[in-house]
Coordinates of C-alpha atoms and ligand atoms in Angstrom, one line a residue:
M1161 CA 0.0 0.0 0.0
K1162 CA 1.4 3.4 -1.1
P1163 CA 1.5 6.1 1.5
E1164 CA -1.4 8.7 1.4
R1165 CA 0.8 11.5 0.2
D1166 CA 1.4 9.8 -3.1
N1167 CA -2.2 9.9 -4.1
I1168 CA -2.7 11.4 -7.5
T1169 CA -5.9 13.1 -8.8
L1170 CA -6.3 13.3 -12.5
I1171 CA -8.9 15.6 -14.0
G1172 CA -10.2 14.6 -17.4
S1173 CA -10.6 11.1 -18.9
G1174 CA -10.2 12.2 -22.5
L1175 CA -7.2 10.9 -24.5
T1176 CA -4.3 11.8 -22.2
G1177 CA -5.7 11.3 -18.7
P1178 CA -6.2 7.6 -19.0
L1179 CA -2.9 7.1 -20.8
L1180 CA -0.9 8.8 -18.0
A1181 CA -3.0 7.1 -15.4
I1182 CA -2.0 3.7 -16.7
S1183 CA 1.7 4.5 -16.5
L1184 CA 1.3 6.0 -13.0
A1185 CA -0.6 3.0 -11.8
Q1186 CA 2.0 0.7 -13.3
R1187 CA 4.6 2.6 -11.2
G1188 CA 2.5 1.9 -8.1
F1189 CA 0.8 5.3 -7.6
P1190 CA -2.8 5.2 -6.5
V1191 CA -4.7 7.3 -9.2
Q1192 CA -8.2 8.6 -9.3
L1193 CA -9.6 10.0 -12.5
Y1194 CA -12.6 12.4 -12.6
E1195 CA -14.5 13.0 -15.8
R1196 CA -17.3 15.4 -16.3
R1197 CA -19.0 13.4 -19.1
P1198 CA -20.9 10.1 -18.7
D1199 CA -19.2 6.9 -19.4
M1200 CA -19.2 6.6 -23.2
R1201 CA -19.1 2.8 -22.9
R1202 CA -22.5 2.8 -21.3
V1203 CA -24.2 6.0 -22.5
R1204 CA -24.3 7.0 -26.2
I1205 CA -22.7 10.4 -26.3
S1206 CA -20.7 12.4 -28.8
A1207 CA -17.1 11.4 -28.4
G1208 CA -16.2 15.0 -28.5
R1209 CA -14.4 17.0 -31.0
S1210 CA -13.8 15.4 -34.4
I1211 CA -14.7 11.9 -35.4
N1212 CA -11.3 10.4 -36.1
L1213 CA -7.8 11.4 -35.6
A1214 CA -4.4 10.9 -37.2
L1215 CA -2.1 9.0 -34.9
S1216 CA 1.6 9.0 -35.7
T1217 CA 5.1 8.3 -34.3
R1218 CA 5.1 10.3 -31.1
G1219 CA 1.7 9.0 -30.0
I1220 CA 2.6 5.5 -31.0
H1221 CA 5.8 5.7 -29.0
A1222 CA 3.9 6.7 -25.8
L1223 CA 1.2 4.0 -26.3
R1224 CA 3.9 1.4 -26.8
E1225 CA 5.7 2.5 -23.6
A1226 CA 2.5 2.0 -21.7
G1227 CA 2.2 -1.5 -23.2
L1228 CA -0.9 -0.7 -25.2
W1229 CA 0.3 -0.6 -28.8
G1230 CA -0.3 -4.3 -29.6
E1231 CA -4.0 -4.2 -28.7
L1232 CA -4.8 -1.1 -30.7
A1233 CA -3.7 -2.5 -34.1
N1234 CA -7.3 -3.6 -34.9
I1235 CA -8.8 -0.1 -34.6
L1236 CA -6.3 1.6 -36.9
I1237 CA -6.2 2.3 -40.6
P1238 CA -2.9 3.2 -42.2
M1239 CA -3.1 6.4 -44.4
R1240 CA -0.2 6.5 -46.8
G1241 CA -0.7 9.9 -48.3
R1242 CA -3.1 12.7 -49.1
M1243 CA -5.6 12.2 -51.9
M1244 CA -6.6 15.5 -53.3
H1245 CA -10.0 15.9 -54.9
S1246 CA -10.4 18.6 -57.5
V1247 CA -13.8 20.3 -58.2
T1248 CA -14.1 18.2 -61.4
G1249 CA -13.3 15.0 -59.4
E1250 CA -9.7 14.4 -60.5
L1251 CA -7.6 12.7 -57.9
T1252 CA -4.0 13.5 -57.1
F1253 CA -2.1 11.3 -54.6
M1254 CA 0.8 12.7 -52.6
P1255 CA 2.6 10.2 -50.3
Y1256 CA 3.3 11.4 -46.8
G1257 CA 6.6 9.7 -46.5
K1258 CA 9.7 8.6 -48.4
D1259 CA 8.5 5.0 -48.7
E1260 CA 5.9 2.5 -47.5
T1261 CA 7.2 2.5 -43.9
E1262 CA 6.1 6.1 -43.4
F1263 CA 2.4 6.5 -43.0
I1264 CA -0.1 7.9 -40.4
N1265 CA -3.0 6.0 -38.8
S1266 CA -6.7 6.9 -38.8
V1267 CA -8.3 6.1 -35.4
S1268 CA -11.8 6.8 -34.1
R1269 CA -11.6 9.1 -31.1
A1270 CA -14.3 7.2 -29.3
E1271 CA -12.7 3.7 -29.9
L1272 CA -9.3 5.0 -28.8
N1273 CA -10.8 6.7 -25.7
I1274 CA -12.6 3.5 -24.8
S1275 CA -9.5 1.3 -25.2
L1276 CA -7.5 3.7 -23.0
M1277 CA -10.2 3.7 -20.3
N1278 CA -10.5 -0.1 -20.4
A1279 CA -6.8 -0.4 -20.0
A1280 CA -6.7 2.2 -17.2
E1281 CA -9.3 0.3 -15.2
K1282 CA -7.5 -2.9 -15.8
A1283 CA -4.3 -1.3 -14.4
G1284 CA -6.3 -0.5 -11.2
V1285 CA -7.3 3.1 -11.9
R1286 CA -10.7 4.2 -10.7
I1287 CA -12.6 6.5 -13.2
R1288 CA -15.5 8.4 -11.8
F1289 CA -17.8 9.8 -14.5
N1290 CA -20.3 12.7 -14.4
E1291 CA -17.9 14.5 -11.9
R1292 CA -17.0 17.9 -13.1
C1293 CA -14.1 19.7 -11.5
S1294 CA -15.6 23.0 -10.5
G1295 CA -12.6 24.5 -8.8
F1296 CA -9.2 23.9 -7.3
D1297 CA -7.7 25.5 -4.2
L1298 CA -4.3 26.8 -5.2
R1299 CA -3.1 26.8 -1.6
S1300 CA -4.3 23.5 -0.3
G1301 CA -4.5 21.6 -3.6
V1302 CA -8.0 20.4 -2.8
V1303 CA -10.2 19.8 -5.9
H1304 CA -13.9 20.7 -5.9
L1305 CA -16.2 18.4 -7.8
R1306 CA -19.8 18.6 -8.8
N1307 CA -21.8 15.6 -9.8
E1308 CA -23.5 16.4 -13.1
D1309 CA -26.5 14.1 -12.3
T1310 CA -27.3 15.0 -8.7
G1311 CA -25.6 18.4 -8.4
A1312 CA -23.9 17.1 -5.2
E1313 CA -20.7 19.0 -4.5
W1314 CA -17.8 17.5 -2.7
V1315 CA -14.0 17.8 -2.4
V1316 CA -11.0 15.5 -3.0
D1317 CA -7.7 16.0 -1.2
S1318 CA -4.6 14.4 -2.7
K1319 CA -0.9 15.1 -2.8
V1320 CA -0.9 15.9 -6.5
V1321 CA -3.5 17.1 -9.1
I1322 CA -2.9 16.8 -12.8
G1323 CA -5.2 18.7 -15.1
A1324 CA -5.7 16.7 -18.3
D1325 CA -9.0 18.4 -18.8
G1326 CA -8.5 19.7 -22.3
A1327 CA -8.5 23.1 -24.0
T1328 CA -11.0 24.7 -21.6
S1329 CA -9.3 23.3 -18.5
A1330 CA -10.9 24.1 -15.2
V1331 CA -7.6 23.5 -13.4
R1332 CA -6.0 26.1 -15.6
T1333 CA -8.9 28.5 -15.0
E1334 CA -8.0 28.5 -11.3
M1335 CA -4.3 29.1 -12.2
L1336 CA -5.3 32.4 -13.8
K1337 CA -5.5 33.7 -10.3
L1338 CA -1.8 33.1 -9.8
P1339 CA 0.4 36.2 -9.8
R1340 CA 2.3 36.5 -13.1
F1341 CA 0.4 33.7 -14.8
N1342 CA 0.9 34.1 -18.5
F1343 CA -2.1 33.1 -20.7
S1344 CA -3.1 33.6 -24.3
Q1345 CA -5.9 32.0 -26.3
Q1346 CA -6.3 32.6 -30.0
Y1347 CA -9.5 31.4 -31.7
L1348 CA -9.3 30.7 -35.4
D1349 CA -11.8 32.6 -37.5
Y1350 CA -12.8 29.2 -38.8
G1351 CA -15.3 26.7 -37.5
Y1352 CA -15.9 23.0 -38.4
K1353 CA -18.7 20.6 -39.0
E1354 CA -18.4 16.9 -38.5
L1355 CA -20.0 14.9 -41.4
T1356 CA -20.0 11.3 -42.5
I1357 CA -19.7 9.3 -45.7
P1358 CA -21.4 5.9 -45.2
A1359 CA -19.8 2.6 -46.4
A1360 CA -20.7 1.1 -49.8
T1361 CA -23.4 -1.5 -49.8
D1362 CA -20.7 -4.2 -49.6
G1363 CA -19.3 -2.6 -46.5
R1364 CA -16.2 -1.2 -48.2
H1365 CA -14.9 2.4 -48.3
V1366 CA -16.3 4.4 -51.2
F1367 CA -12.9 6.1 -51.8
E1368 CA -9.4 4.8 -51.5
T1369 CA -9.1 3.4 -48.0
H1370 CA -5.4 4.1 -47.2
A1371 CA -5.4 7.9 -47.7
L1372 CA -6.5 11.1 -46.0
H1373 CA -8.8 12.7 -48.5
I1374 CA -8.7 16.5 -49.0
W1375 CA -10.9 18.8 -51.0
P1376 CA -8.7 21.9 -50.8
R1377 CA -10.6 25.0 -52.0
G1378 CA -8.4 28.0 -51.0
T1379 CA -10.3 29.6 -48.1
F1380 CA -12.1 26.4 -47.0
M1381 CA -11.7 22.6 -47.2
L1382 CA -13.3 19.3 -46.6
I1383 CA -11.3 16.3 -45.3
A1384 CA -12.2 12.6 -44.9
L1385 CA -10.5 10.0 -42.8
P1386 CA -11.3 6.3 -43.1
N1387 CA -13.0 4.3 -40.3
I1388 CA -12.7 0.6 -39.7
D1389 CA -16.4 0.1 -40.4
G1390 CA -16.1 1.3 -44.0
T1391 CA -17.3 4.8 -43.3
F1392 CA -15.4 8.0 -43.6
G1393 CA -15.4 10.7 -40.9
C1394 CA -15.4 14.0 -42.6
I1395 CA -14.7 17.5 -41.4
L1396 CA -15.7 20.7 -43.2
F1397 CA -13.6 23.7 -42.3
L1398 CA -15.3 27.1 -43.1
P1399 CA -14.8 30.7 -42.1
F1400 CA -17.3 31.7 -39.4
E1401 CA -18.4 34.8 -41.1
G1402 CA -18.2 36.8 -44.4
G1403 CA -19.0 36.1 -48.0
D1404 CA -21.2 33.4 -49.4
I1405 CA -19.2 30.6 -48.1
S1406 CA -19.1 30.7 -44.3
C1407 CA -20.9 29.1 -41.4
E1408 CA -23.0 32.2 -41.1
A1409 CA -24.0 32.2 -44.8
L1410 CA -24.7 28.5 -45.2
D1411 CA -27.9 28.6 -43.1
S1412 CA -30.4 26.7 -45.1
E1413 CA -30.7 23.2 -46.7
A1414 CA -30.8 24.6 -50.2
K1415 CA -27.7 26.7 -49.6
V1416 CA -25.7 23.8 -48.2
L1417 CA -26.8 21.5 -51.0
S1418 CA -25.9 23.9 -53.7
F1419 CA -22.6 24.7 -52.0
F1420 CA -21.7 21.0 -52.0
E1421 CA -22.9 20.5 -55.6
V1422 CA -20.5 23.2 -56.8
Q1423 CA -17.5 22.5 -54.5
F1424 CA -17.6 18.8 -53.6
P1425 CA -19.8 17.1 -56.2
D1426 CA -18.0 13.7 -55.9
A1427 CA -18.5 13.7 -52.1
L1428 CA -22.1 15.0 -52.2
R1429 CA -23.2 11.9 -54.2
L1430 CA -22.0 9.8 -51.3
M1431 CA -23.4 11.8 -48.4
P1432 CA -27.1 10.9 -48.0
N1433 CA -27.0 12.3 -44.5
L1434 CA -25.4 15.6 -45.3
I1435 CA -28.2 17.8 -44.2
E1436 CA -28.9 15.8 -41.1
N1437 CA -25.2 15.9 -40.1
Y1438 CA -24.7 19.5 -41.1
F1439 CA -27.6 20.9 -39.1
G1440 CA -27.6 18.2 -36.4
N1441 CA -23.9 18.7 -35.4
P1442 CA -22.7 21.7 -33.5
T1443 CA -20.1 24.0 -35.2
G1444 CA -16.8 23.3 -33.6
V1445 CA -14.3 26.0 -32.6
M1446 CA -10.5 25.8 -32.8
V1447 CA -8.2 27.5 -30.4
T1448 CA -4.5 27.8 -29.7
V1449 CA -3.7 28.1 -25.9
K1450 CA -0.3 29.1 -24.6
C1451 CA 0.3 29.6 -20.9
S1452 CA 2.9 29.4 -18.2
P1453 CA 3.7 28.3 -15.6
W1454 CA 2.1 24.9 -16.1
H1455 CA 2.3 24.1 -12.5
V1456 CA 1.6 25.4 -9.0
D1457 CA 4.5 24.5 -6.7
G1458 CA 4.5 20.8 -6.4
K1459 CA 0.7 20.6 -6.1
A1460 CA -0.7 20.8 -9.6
L1461 CA 0.4 20.4 -13.2
L1462 CA -1.3 20.9 -16.6
L1463 CA -0.8 18.4 -19.3
G1464 CA -2.0 17.9 -22.9
D1465 CA -4.4 20.4 -24.3
A1466 CA -4.9 22.0 -20.9
A1467 CA -1.3 23.3 -21.1
H1468 CA -1.1 23.8 -24.8
A1469 CA -4.1 23.4 -27.1
I1470 CA -3.3 23.7 -30.8
V1471 CA -5.3 23.8 -34.0
P1472 CA -5.7 20.4 -35.7
F1473 CA -3.9 21.0 -39.1
F1474 CA -0.7 19.1 -38.4
G1475 CA -2.6 16.2 -36.8
Q1476 CA -0.4 16.6 -33.7
G1477 CA -2.6 17.7 -30.7
M1478 CA -3.1 14.2 -29.4
N1479 CA 0.4 13.1 -30.5
C1480 CA 1.9 16.0 -28.7
A1481 CA -0.2 15.4 -25.6
F1482 CA 0.8 11.7 -25.6
E1483 CA 4.4 12.8 -26.0
D1484 CA 3.9 14.9 -22.8
C1485 CA 3.4 11.6 -21.0
T1486 CA 6.7 10.2 -22.4
Y1487 CA 8.6 13.2 -21.1
F1488 CA 6.7 13.3 -17.8
L1489 CA 7.4 9.7 -17.1
E1490 CA 11.1 9.9 -18.0
L1491 CA 11.4 12.7 -15.5
L1492 CA 9.3 10.9 -12.9
D1493 CA 11.7 7.9 -13.2
R1494 CA 14.6 10.4 -12.7
Y1495 CA 13.3 12.6 -9.9
G1496 CA 10.8 10.2 -8.1
S1497 CA 8.0 12.1 -6.4
D1498 CA 9.9 15.3 -5.9
W1499 CA 6.9 17.0 -7.5
P1500 CA 8.2 20.7 -7.5
V1501 CA 11.4 19.7 -9.2
L1502 CA 9.7 17.3 -11.6
F1503 CA 6.9 19.7 -12.6
S1504 CA 9.3 22.5 -13.2
A1505 CA 11.7 20.3 -15.2
F1506 CA 8.8 19.0 -17.3
E1507 CA 7.7 22.5 -18.3
K1508 CA 11.3 23.5 -19.0
V1509 CA 11.8 20.6 -21.3
R1510 CA 8.5 20.9 -23.1
K1511 CA 7.5 24.5 -23.4
A1512 CA 9.6 25.6 -26.4
D1513 CA 8.5 22.5 -28.3
T1514 CA 4.8 22.8 -27.6
D1515 CA 5.0 26.5 -28.6
A1516 CA 6.7 25.4 -31.8
I1517 CA 4.1 22.9 -32.8
A1518 CA 1.3 25.4 -32.1
D1519 CA 2.8 27.7 -34.7
L1520 CA 3.5 24.9 -37.2
A1521 CA -0.1 23.8 -36.9
I1522 CA -1.4 27.3 -37.8
E1523 CA 1.1 27.3 -40.8
N1524 CA -0.1 24.0 -42.0
F1525 CA -3.7 25.2 -42.2
V1526 CA -2.8 27.3 -45.2
E1527 CA -0.9 24.4 -46.7
M1528 CA -3.8 22.0 -46.4
R1529 CA -6.6 24.2 -47.5
D1530 CA -4.7 26.0 -50.3
S1531 CA -1.2 25.0 -51.2
V1532 CA -1.8 21.3 -51.8
A1533 CA -3.8 22.2 -54.9
D1534 CA -0.9 24.3 -56.3
P1535 CA 1.4 22.5 -58.8
R1536 CA 4.4 24.5 -57.6
F1537 CA 3.8 23.2 -54.1
L1538 CA 3.5 19.6 -55.3
F1539 CA 6.8 20.0 -57.3
R1540 CA 8.6 21.3 -54.2
K1541 CA 7.3 18.2 -52.3
K1542 CA 8.8 16.0 -55.0
V1543 CA 12.1 17.7 -54.7
E1544 CA 12.0 17.5 -50.9
L1545 CA 11.5 13.7 -51.1
E1546 CA 14.4 13.5 -53.6
L1547 CA 16.6 15.4 -51.3
E1548 CA 15.6 13.1 -48.4
K1549 CA 16.6 10.1 -50.5
K1550 CA 19.9 11.6 -51.5
Y1551 CA 20.8 12.9 -48.0
P1552 CA 19.2 10.5 -45.5
G1553 CA 19.4 11.7 -41.9
R1554 CA 20.5 15.1 -43.1
F1555 CA 17.7 16.5 -45.2
V1556 CA 14.5 15.3 -43.5
P1557 CA 11.3 17.1 -44.6
K1558 CA 9.6 19.1 -41.9
Y1559 CA 6.5 16.9 -42.1
A1560 CA 8.6 13.8 -41.6
M1561 CA 10.5 15.3 -38.6
V1562 CA 7.2 16.1 -37.0
T1563 CA 5.2 13.0 -38.0
F1564 CA 7.6 10.1 -38.4
H1565 CA 10.4 11.0 -36.0
R1566 CA 10.5 12.3 -32.5
T1567 CA 12.7 15.3 -33.4
P1568 CA 11.9 18.0 -30.8
Y1569 CA 9.2 20.2 -32.5
S1570 CA 11.3 23.4 -32.0
V1571 CA 14.2 21.7 -33.9
A1572 CA 11.8 20.6 -36.6
A1573 CA 10.6 24.2 -36.9
Q1574 CA 14.1 25.6 -37.1
R1575 CA 15.5 23.1 -39.6
G1576 CA 12.2 23.2 -41.6
A1577 CA 12.6 27.0 -42.1
V1578 CA 16.2 26.5 -43.3
Q1579 CA 15.1 23.7 -45.7
D1580 CA 12.2 25.9 -47.0
R1581 CA 14.6 28.6 -48.0
M1582 CA 16.8 26.0 -49.6
L1583 CA 13.9 24.6 -51.6
G1584 CA 13.0 28.1 -52.7
E1585 CA 16.5 28.6 -54.1
L1586 CA 16.5 25.3 -55.9
C1587 CA 12.9 25.2 -57.2
D1588 CA 11.8 28.7 -57.9
S1589 CA 13.1 29.0 -61.4
V1590 CA 12.7 25.4 -62.6
Q1591 CA 9.7 23.1 -63.5
R1592 CA 11.1 19.6 -63.7
L1593 CA 13.2 17.4 -61.4
E1594 CA 15.8 16.9 -64.2
D1595 CA 16.4 20.7 -64.2
I1596 CA 17.3 21.0 -60.5
D1597 CA 20.9 22.0 -59.9
W1598 CA 21.9 19.0 -57.8
R1599 CA 25.4 20.3 -57.3
K1600 CA 24.0 23.4 -55.7
A1601 CA 21.7 21.2 -53.6
E1602 CA 24.7 19.2 -52.4
A1603 CA 26.6 22.3 -51.4
L1604 CA 23.5 23.8 -49.6
V1605 CA 22.9 20.6 -47.7
Q1606 CA 26.5 20.2 -46.6
Q1607 CA 26.7 23.9 -45.7
K1608 CA 23.4 24.3 -43.8
L1609 CA 22.4 21.0 -42.4
T1610 CA 24.1 18.9 -39.8
P1611 CA 23.1 15.2 -39.4
L1612 CA 19.7 15.1 -37.5
P1613 CA 20.1 13.2 -34.2
G1614 CA 17.9 10.1 -33.8
V1615 CA 17.0 9.7 -37.5
Ligands
LIG2850 C1 -11.3 18.9 -35.3 C2 -10.1 18.3 -34.6 C3 -9.3 17.4 -35.2 C4 -8.2 16.9 -34.5 N1 -7.4 16.0 -35.2 C5 -6.3 15.5 -34.6 C6 -5.5 14.6 -35.2 O1 -5.7 14.1 -36.3 N2 -4.3 14.1 -34.6 C7 -4.0 14.6 -33.3 O2 -3.0 14.2 -32.8 N3 -4.8 15.5 -32.7 C8 -5.9 16.0 -33.3 N4 -6.7 16.8 -32.6 C9 -6.4 17.3 -31.3 C10 -6.8 16.3 -30.2 O3 -8.1 16.1 -30.2 C11 -6.4 16.9 -28.8 O4 -5.1 17.4 -28.8 C12 -6.5 15.8 -27.7 O5 -7.8 15.4 -27.6 C13 -5.9 16.4 -26.4 O6 -6.1 15.4 -25.4 P1 -6.4 15.9 -23.9 O7 -6.5 14.6 -23.1 O8 -5.4 16.9 -23.5 O9 -7.8 16.6 -24.0 P2 -9.2 16.0 -24.4 O10 -9.1 14.8 -25.2 O11 -10.0 17.1 -24.8 O12 -9.8 15.4 -22.9 C14 -10.1 16.3 -21.9 C15 -11.1 15.6 -21.0 O13 -11.4 16.4 -19.9 C16 -12.8 16.4 -19.6 N5 -13.1 17.6 -18.9 C17 -13.0 18.9 -19.3 N6 -13.3 19.7 -18.3 C18 -13.5 19.0 -17.2 C19 -13.9 19.3 -15.9 N7 -14.0 20.6 -15.5 N8 -14.0 18.3 -15.0 C20 -13.8 17.0 -15.4 N9 -13.5 16.6 -16.6 C21 -13.3 17.6 -17.5 C22 -13.4 16.4 -21.0 O14 -14.7 15.9 -21.0 C23 -12.5 15.4 -21.7 O15 -12.9 14.1 -21.6 C24 -7.9 17.3 -33.2 C25 -8.7 18.3 -32.6 C26 -9.8 18.8 -33.3 C27 -10.6 19.8 -32.6

């Protein structure tokens, strides 16, 4: 039996809470998880934001370390590249990686959440649902909870509180009261709608299974990720306001249908539930949150979206949050339960990287909704892959550093910027791979890029 002082209270049983809880329980810490929603294994509820997510190397590494990777294989679909859909229905495939070993995985948020919660309970973690954290006493560390069914209010006292309660974190809200607490939240001017494309009558996917489908249209886009049941989970990203194409403007069935007829005719044919989905689902918001410190003495720590919510366009929010667990656990194994030292070391090692991926995710929004339809951009991507083949471990595309390696995000951002300038110099005045000045490429790579550690 562990001493009382090692009790850990985790707020939020979304994606990160149960993953961290498993590893803490494996190390012998008694962990209690409190979640404001009902138990999604028993009550049919919306799994939360977005239907399915792209899981890649950082997330996989953390899941593997917790011993969960093997059991998740049957809920994943590999996506080997982006499939771009033009207005006239032409398809262009752009691989994500340099070869078949580099791909990302589509996973249903609900399925993953359920697997994580099952594994947490198996590891001895108690999850209490319908319990909303309504406050947190910064001095004593006591957490205030309110039962969402009965309204009953009660408190939990533990040695340590970890806020894994997402982008609107209640634990972080309390921390706003701290002197010199830095906080910024930046909402995107875009909202999103979750939509679905059902399976074909034979149960198969109606588009290529192993791809992330994108309908890039400049100021808006539709994306679709495959689910294991043959359906696609789609997300339509639109400006909130302004013009004829915005959440505000598309306010009737007729307008939505005619918008889809003009912009996404190939998808519309396969979306019998479009109107029901569009008007039945709420409009999602996307926010970047930066704050510091992430901790209050040794009493409380923010982790995942609670500490650093990012917009979804690099497919990294969950992967980054899972990577938080990797770093946290490495430090826990080094410092033991010296919480003040551990929390402050954790923030120190993570903050620059989470700031970097927040900025990269915003940049990638423009790439996804606009640049991927531009032949110049596709040409640069080809040259990038060629450079990677010629200079393995030295020229590694930014996307690969972020998605297929565990290169610290801040390093990926810095090297990515150097490589972008290099690509500009090599590609701007030529149209074909054969016309690239490969001698100049060689000189630039040797001069500007050192070997990338860990690749
Ligand atoms: C449209 C969209 C698409 C995305 N796609 C991707 C992707 O492809 N790949 C990727 O890596 N990431 C993606 N993300 C980001 C990803 O969803 C988040 O980064 C991830 O869910 C963060 O995990 P978390 O555990 O920190 O927070 P969450 O998963 O949000 O979990 C927080 C939990 O805390 C609970 N909670 C909140 N407040 C309280 C309270 N007061 N008391 C008790 N419980 C509370 C919530 O109910 C929730 O269960 C996407 C996000 C969006 C919006």
